[in-house]
Coordinates of C-alpha atoms in Angstrom, one line a residue:
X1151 CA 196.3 125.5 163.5
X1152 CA 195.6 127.2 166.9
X1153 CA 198.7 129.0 168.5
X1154 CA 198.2 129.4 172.4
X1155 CA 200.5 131.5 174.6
X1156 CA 202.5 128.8 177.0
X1157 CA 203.0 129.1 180.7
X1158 CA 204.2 126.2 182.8
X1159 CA 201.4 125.0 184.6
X1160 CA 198.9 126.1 182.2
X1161 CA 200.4 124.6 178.9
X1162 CA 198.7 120.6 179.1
X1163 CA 195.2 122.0 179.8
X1164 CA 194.4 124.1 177.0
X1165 CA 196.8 121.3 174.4
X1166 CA 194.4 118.9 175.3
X1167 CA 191.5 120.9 175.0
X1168 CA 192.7 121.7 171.2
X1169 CA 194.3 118.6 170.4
X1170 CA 190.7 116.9 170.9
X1171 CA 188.8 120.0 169.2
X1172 CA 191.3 119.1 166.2
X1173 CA 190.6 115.2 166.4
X1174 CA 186.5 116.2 166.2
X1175 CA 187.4 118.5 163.3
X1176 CA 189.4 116.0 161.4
X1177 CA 186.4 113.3 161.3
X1178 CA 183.5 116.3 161.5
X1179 CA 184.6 117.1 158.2
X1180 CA 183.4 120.5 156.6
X1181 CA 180.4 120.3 159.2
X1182 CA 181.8 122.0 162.0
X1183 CA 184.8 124.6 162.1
X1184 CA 187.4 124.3 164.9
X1185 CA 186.0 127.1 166.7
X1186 CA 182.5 125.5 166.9
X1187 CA 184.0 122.3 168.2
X1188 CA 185.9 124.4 171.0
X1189 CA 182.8 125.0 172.4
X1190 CA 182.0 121.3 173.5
X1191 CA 185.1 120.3 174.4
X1192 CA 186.5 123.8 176.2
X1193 CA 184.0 123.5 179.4
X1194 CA 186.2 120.6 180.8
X1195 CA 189.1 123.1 180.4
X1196 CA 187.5 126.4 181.3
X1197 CA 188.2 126.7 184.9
X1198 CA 192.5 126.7 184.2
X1199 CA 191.8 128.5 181.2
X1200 CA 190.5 131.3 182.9
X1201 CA 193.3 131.6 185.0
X1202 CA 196.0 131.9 182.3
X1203 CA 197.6 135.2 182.5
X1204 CA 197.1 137.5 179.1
X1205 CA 201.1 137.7 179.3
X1206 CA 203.8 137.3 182.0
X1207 CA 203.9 139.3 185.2
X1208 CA 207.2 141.6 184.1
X1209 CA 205.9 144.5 185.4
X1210 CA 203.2 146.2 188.2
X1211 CA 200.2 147.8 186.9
X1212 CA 200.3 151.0 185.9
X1213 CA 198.2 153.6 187.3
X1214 CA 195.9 155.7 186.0
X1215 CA 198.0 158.6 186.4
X1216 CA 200.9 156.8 184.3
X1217 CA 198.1 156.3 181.6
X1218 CA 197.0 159.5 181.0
X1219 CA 200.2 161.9 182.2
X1220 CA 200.8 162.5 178.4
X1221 CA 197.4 163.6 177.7
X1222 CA 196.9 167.8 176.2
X1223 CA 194.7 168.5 179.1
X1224 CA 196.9 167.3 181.9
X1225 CA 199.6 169.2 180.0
X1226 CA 197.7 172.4 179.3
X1227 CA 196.2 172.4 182.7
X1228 CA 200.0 172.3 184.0
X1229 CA 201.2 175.0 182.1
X1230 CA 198.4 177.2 182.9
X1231 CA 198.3 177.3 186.6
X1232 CA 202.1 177.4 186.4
X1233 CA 202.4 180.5 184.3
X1234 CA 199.2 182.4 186.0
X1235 CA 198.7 181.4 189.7
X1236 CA 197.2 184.3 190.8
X1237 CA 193.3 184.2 191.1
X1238 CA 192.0 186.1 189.0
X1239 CA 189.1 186.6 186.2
X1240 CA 192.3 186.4 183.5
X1241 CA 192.6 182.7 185.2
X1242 CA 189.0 181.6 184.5
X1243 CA 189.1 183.1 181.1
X1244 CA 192.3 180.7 180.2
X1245 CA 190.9 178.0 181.5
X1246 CA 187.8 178.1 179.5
X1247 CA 190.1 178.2 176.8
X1248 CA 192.3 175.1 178.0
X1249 CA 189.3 173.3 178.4
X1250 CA 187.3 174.0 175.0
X1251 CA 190.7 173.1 173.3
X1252 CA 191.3 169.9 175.3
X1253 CA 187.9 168.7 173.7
X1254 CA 185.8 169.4 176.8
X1255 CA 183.2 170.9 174.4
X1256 CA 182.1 174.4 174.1
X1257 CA 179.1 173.6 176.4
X1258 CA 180.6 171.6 179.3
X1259 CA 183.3 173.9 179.6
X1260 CA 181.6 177.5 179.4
X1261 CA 179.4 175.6 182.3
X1262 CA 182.1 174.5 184.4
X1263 CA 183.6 178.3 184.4
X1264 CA 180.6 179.7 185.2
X1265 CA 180.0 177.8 188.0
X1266 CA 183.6 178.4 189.3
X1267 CA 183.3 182.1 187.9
X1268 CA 180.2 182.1 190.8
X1269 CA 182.0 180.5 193.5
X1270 CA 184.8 182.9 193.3
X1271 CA 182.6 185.9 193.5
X1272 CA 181.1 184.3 196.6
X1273 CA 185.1 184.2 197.7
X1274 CA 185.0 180.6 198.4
X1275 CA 188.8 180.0 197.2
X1276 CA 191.2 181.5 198.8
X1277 CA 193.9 181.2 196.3
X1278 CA 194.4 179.5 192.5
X1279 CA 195.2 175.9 194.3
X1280 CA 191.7 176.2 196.0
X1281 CA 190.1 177.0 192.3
X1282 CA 192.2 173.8 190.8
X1283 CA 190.6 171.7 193.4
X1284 CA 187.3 173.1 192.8
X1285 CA 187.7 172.1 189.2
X1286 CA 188.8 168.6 189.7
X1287 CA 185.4 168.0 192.1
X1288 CA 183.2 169.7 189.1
X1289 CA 184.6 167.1 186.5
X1290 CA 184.1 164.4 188.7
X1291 CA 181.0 165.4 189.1
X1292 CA 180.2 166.0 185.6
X1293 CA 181.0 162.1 185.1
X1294 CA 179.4 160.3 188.1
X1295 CA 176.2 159.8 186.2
X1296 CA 177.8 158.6 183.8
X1297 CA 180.0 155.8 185.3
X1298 CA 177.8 152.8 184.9
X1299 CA 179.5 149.4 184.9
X1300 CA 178.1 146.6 182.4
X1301 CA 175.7 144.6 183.9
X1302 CA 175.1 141.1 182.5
X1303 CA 171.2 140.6 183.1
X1304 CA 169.2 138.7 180.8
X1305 CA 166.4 136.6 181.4
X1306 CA 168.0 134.0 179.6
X1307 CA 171.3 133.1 178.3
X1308 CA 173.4 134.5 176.6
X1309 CA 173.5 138.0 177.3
X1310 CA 174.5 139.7 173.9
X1311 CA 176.8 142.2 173.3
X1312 CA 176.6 143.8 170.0
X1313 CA 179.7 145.9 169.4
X1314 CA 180.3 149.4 167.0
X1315 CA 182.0 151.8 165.4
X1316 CA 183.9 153.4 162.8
X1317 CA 187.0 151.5 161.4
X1318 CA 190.3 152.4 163.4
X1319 CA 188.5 152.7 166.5
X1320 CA 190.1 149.7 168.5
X1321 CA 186.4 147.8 168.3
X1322 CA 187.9 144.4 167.5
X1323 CA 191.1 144.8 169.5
X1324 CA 188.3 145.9 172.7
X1325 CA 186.4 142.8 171.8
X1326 CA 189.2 140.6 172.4
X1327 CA 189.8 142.6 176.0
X1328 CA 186.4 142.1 176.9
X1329 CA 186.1 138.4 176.5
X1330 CA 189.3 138.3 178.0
X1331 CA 187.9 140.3 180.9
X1332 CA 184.8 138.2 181.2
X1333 CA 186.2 134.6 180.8
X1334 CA 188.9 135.5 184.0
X1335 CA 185.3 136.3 186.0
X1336 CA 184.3 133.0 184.9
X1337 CA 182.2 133.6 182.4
X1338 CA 181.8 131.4 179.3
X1339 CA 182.6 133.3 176.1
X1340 CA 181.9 133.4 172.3
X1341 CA 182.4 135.4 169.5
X1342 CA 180.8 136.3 166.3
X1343 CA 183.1 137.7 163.3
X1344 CA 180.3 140.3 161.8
X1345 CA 182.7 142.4 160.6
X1346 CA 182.8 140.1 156.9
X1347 CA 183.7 143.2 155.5
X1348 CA 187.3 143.4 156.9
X1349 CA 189.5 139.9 156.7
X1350 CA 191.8 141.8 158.5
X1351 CA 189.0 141.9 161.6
X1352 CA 187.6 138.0 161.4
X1353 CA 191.8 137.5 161.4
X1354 CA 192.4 139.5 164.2
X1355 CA 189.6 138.4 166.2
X1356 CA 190.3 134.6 165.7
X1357 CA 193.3 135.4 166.9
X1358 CA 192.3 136.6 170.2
X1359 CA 189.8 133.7 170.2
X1360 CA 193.0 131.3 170.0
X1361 CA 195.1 132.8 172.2
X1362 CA 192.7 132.7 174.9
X1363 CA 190.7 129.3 173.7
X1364 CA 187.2 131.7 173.1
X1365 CA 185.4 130.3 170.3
X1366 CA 184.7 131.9 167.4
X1367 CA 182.1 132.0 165.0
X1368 CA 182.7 133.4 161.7
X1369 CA 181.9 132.9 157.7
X1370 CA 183.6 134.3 154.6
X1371 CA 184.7 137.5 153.6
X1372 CA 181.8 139.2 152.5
X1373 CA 179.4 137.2 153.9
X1374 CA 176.0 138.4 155.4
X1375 CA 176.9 139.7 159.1
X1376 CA 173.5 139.6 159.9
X1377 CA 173.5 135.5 159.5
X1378 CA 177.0 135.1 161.0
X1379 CA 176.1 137.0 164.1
X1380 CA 172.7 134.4 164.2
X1381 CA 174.3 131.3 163.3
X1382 CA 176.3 132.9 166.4
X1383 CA 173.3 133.4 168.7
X1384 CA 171.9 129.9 168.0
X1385 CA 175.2 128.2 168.7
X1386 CA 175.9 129.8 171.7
X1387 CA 172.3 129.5 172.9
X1388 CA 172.3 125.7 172.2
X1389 CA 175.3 125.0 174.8
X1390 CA 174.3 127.6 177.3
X1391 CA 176.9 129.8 176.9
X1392 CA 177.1 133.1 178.8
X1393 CA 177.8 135.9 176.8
X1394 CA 177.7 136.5 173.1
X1395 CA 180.0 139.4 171.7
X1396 CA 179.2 140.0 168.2
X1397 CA 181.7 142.4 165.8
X1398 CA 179.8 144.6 163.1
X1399 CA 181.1 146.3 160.1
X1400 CA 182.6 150.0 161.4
X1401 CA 182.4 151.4 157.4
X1402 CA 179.8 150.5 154.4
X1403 CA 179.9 152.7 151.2
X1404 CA 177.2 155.0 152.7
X1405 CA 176.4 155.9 155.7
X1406 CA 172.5 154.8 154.9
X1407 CA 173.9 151.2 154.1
X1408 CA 175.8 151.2 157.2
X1409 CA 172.1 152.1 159.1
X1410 CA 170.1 149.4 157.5
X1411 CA 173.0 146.7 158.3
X1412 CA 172.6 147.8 162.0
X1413 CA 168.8 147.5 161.7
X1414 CA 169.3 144.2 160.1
X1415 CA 171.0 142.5 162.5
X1416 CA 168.5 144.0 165.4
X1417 CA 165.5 142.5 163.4
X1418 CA 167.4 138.9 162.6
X1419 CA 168.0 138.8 166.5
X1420 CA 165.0 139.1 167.8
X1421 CA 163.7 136.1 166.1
X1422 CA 165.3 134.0 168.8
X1423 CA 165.3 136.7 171.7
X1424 CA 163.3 139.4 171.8
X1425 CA 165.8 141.3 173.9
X1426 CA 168.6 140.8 171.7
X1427 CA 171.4 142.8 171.9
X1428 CA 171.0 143.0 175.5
X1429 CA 173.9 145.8 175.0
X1430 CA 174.8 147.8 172.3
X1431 CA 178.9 149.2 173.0
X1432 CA 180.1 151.9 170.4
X1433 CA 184.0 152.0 170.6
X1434 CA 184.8 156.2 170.4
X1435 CA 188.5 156.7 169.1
X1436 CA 189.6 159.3 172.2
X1437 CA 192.3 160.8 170.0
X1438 CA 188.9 161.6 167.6
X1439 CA 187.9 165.2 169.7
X1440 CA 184.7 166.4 168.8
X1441 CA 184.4 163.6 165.5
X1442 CA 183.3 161.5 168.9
X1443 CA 179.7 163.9 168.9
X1444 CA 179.2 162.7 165.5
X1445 CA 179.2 159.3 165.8
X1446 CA 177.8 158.8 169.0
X1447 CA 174.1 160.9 167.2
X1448 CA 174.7 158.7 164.0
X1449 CA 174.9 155.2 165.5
X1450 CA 172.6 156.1 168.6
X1451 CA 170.2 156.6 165.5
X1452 CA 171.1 153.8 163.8
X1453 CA 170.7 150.8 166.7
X1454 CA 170.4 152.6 169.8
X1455 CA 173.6 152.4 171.8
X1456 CA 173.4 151.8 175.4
X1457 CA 176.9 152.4 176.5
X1458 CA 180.4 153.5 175.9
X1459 CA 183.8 152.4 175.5
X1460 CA 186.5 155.3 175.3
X1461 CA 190.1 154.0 173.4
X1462 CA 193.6 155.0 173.0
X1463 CA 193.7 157.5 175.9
X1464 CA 197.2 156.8 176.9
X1465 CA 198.6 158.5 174.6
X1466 CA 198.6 161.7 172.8
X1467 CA 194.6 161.9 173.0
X1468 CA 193.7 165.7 174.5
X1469 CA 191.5 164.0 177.1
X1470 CA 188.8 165.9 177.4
X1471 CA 186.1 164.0 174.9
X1472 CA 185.0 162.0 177.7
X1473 CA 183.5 165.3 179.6
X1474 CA 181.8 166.4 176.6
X1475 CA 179.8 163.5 176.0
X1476 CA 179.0 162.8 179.2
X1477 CA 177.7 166.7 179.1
X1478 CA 176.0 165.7 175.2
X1479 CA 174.4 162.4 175.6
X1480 CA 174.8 161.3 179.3
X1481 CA 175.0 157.2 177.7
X1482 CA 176.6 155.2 180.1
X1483 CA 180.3 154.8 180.4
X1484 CA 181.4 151.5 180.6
X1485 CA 185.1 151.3 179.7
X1486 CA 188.1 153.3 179.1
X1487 CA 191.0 151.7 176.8
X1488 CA 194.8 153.0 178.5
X1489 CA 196.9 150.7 176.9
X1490 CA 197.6 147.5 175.0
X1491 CA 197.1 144.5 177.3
X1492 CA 193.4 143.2 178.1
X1493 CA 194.1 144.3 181.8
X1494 CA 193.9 148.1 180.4
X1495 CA 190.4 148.0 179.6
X1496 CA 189.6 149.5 182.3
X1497 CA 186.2 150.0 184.3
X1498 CA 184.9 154.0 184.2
X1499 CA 186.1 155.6 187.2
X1500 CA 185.7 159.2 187.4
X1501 CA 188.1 160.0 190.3
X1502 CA 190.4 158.6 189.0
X1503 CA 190.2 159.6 185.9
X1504 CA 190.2 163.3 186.5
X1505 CA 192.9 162.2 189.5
X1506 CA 195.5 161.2 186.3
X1507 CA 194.1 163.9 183.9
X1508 CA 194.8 166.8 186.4
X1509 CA 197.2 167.8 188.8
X1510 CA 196.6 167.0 192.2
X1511 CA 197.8 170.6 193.7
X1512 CA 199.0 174.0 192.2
X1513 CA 202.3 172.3 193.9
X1514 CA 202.4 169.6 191.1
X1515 CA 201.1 171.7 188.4
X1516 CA 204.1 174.2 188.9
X1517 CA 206.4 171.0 189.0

């Protein structure tokens, strides 16, 4: 049955909510499935639920800076202005170079030299340190019109997020975040399991929906995700749920299959809301590069993505993808992933993310 993470204080709450949820289930039968259940008898518990910590407090968050330290273009930036400091066209050519190979695209980055290329003939820096901080105001500038936080507006309830992307992207794991995420601002959550395709995803996102008492709505391997995703819609409408986050299949056996599943599921929802999906997130793999262009054109085709969620940049990822499709698409940019825990789905920031990606002075770029 359900597992749920145990903190003193918190513990008797959510046990009562799921020992009721498994008394309904026992004399519901085959009728309703636990999850279902949790979705009448969670409200009573919602407000301590929502205050349960994802793990506990051992350490203080890190910063974005600690995230992204061991990224190719924080490296490769380093290693550049320490070995050439001198101002010179020999710099700018380099840099190019550092950026096009950190992912920043061919197009962003022969852009952002030849703006600093101009700037340097009008002799606006008076040394290298001068060009680096130059740089670091043109990325953020590349991204500002990019950083768009998700809005939840809908003219009527619930708002429905329809989540994709290729397999090994992180999409379920960010699902699981994001509910997370929402439920702590109060917000009443459920899931749909569309990804019938995978057991290993329905498994993995029932287990975020136990650990944190989110319902979840799901069917059989195999089963029509289309139909799981509106059996989700009509439960979650019925009990006036918030937000609706709905998984999708990130692989069929062709890429036209994969197309007209996406178009399937747009057409089934709007039967009971126009609107429906209010957002469309495609998870981008940061450690992908310039795979990340790809995807974006192929689903953007496909169902019309309205917004972006960037994973697994805390580790080895180069970095620089997130400038190049800001520069390609300009799509919204709702979330980076940095880490493991449902606090490091973090909102887009821009400073701060060119703040951790590059050094803050030819001082700490030497270092």
């Amino acid at each position: 049955m359900l597992k749920f993470w145990k903190k003193k204080g918190t513990e008797e709450p959510v046990s009562e909510a799921v020992e009721q949820a498994q008394g309904q289930e026992a004399q519901a039968g085959k009728s309703q499935t636990l999850s279902e259940i949790l979705l009448e008898v969670a409200p009573a518990h919602a407000a301590t639920i929502a205050q349960m910590p994802d793990a506990p407090p051992t350490q203080a968050k890190r910063t974005w800076r600690e995230r992204l330290a061991g990224s190719v273009l924080n490296r490769d930036v380093r290693d550049l202005f320490a070995r050439h400091p001198k101002l010179d066209e020999t710099l700018l050519d380099e840099l190019e170079t550092t950026l096009i190979g950190a992912d920043v695209g061919v197009a962003a980055s022969t852009e952002l030299v030849e703006t600093l290329r101009r700037r340097m003939g009008k002799r606006e820096f008076a040394d290298a340190g001068a060009l680096l901080a130059a740089l670091r105001g043109e990325l953020v500038a590349l991204l500002e019109p990019v950083a768009q936080p998700l809005m939840l507006q809908s003219e009527q309830l619930p708002f429905v997020v329809l989540m994709v992307g290729v397999n090994g992207v992180g999409k379920t794991t960010t699902i699981g975040k994001l509910a997370r995420r929402l439920q702590t601002q109060g917000r009443s959550v459920v899931l749909a399991a569309g990804d019938t395709f995978r057991a290993a995803a329905m498994e993995q996102l029932k287990s975020w929906g136990e650990r944190h008492a989110i319902p979840v709505i799901a069917q059989g391997s195999g089963a029509d995700s289309a139909s799981v995703i509106f059996d989700a819609l009509q439960s979650a409408r019925s009990r006036g749920v918030d937000v609706l986050i709905a998984d999708t299949a990130g692989r069929l056996h062709t890429q036209g299959g994969l197309m007209d599943e996406l178009s399937k599921i747009r057409r089934v929802l709007a039967k009971l809301d126009a609107a429906a999906p209010h957002e469309v997130l495609l998870v981008i793999d940061g450690t992908t590069g310039q795979n990340a262009i790809s995807q974006v054109r192929q689903f953007r085709a496909a169902i019309g993505v309205t917004g972006l969620v960037v994973t697994k940049l805390d580790g080895t990822a180069k970095g620089g993808v997130v400038f190049a499709l800001a520069k390609e698409f300009g799509l919204p940019i709702r979330f980076l992933g940095l880490g493991e825990t449902a606090e490091d789905l973090r909102e887009f920031d821009p400073a701060a993310y060119v703040d951790g990606l590059l050094p803050a002075s030819l001082g700490h770029a030497q270092a």
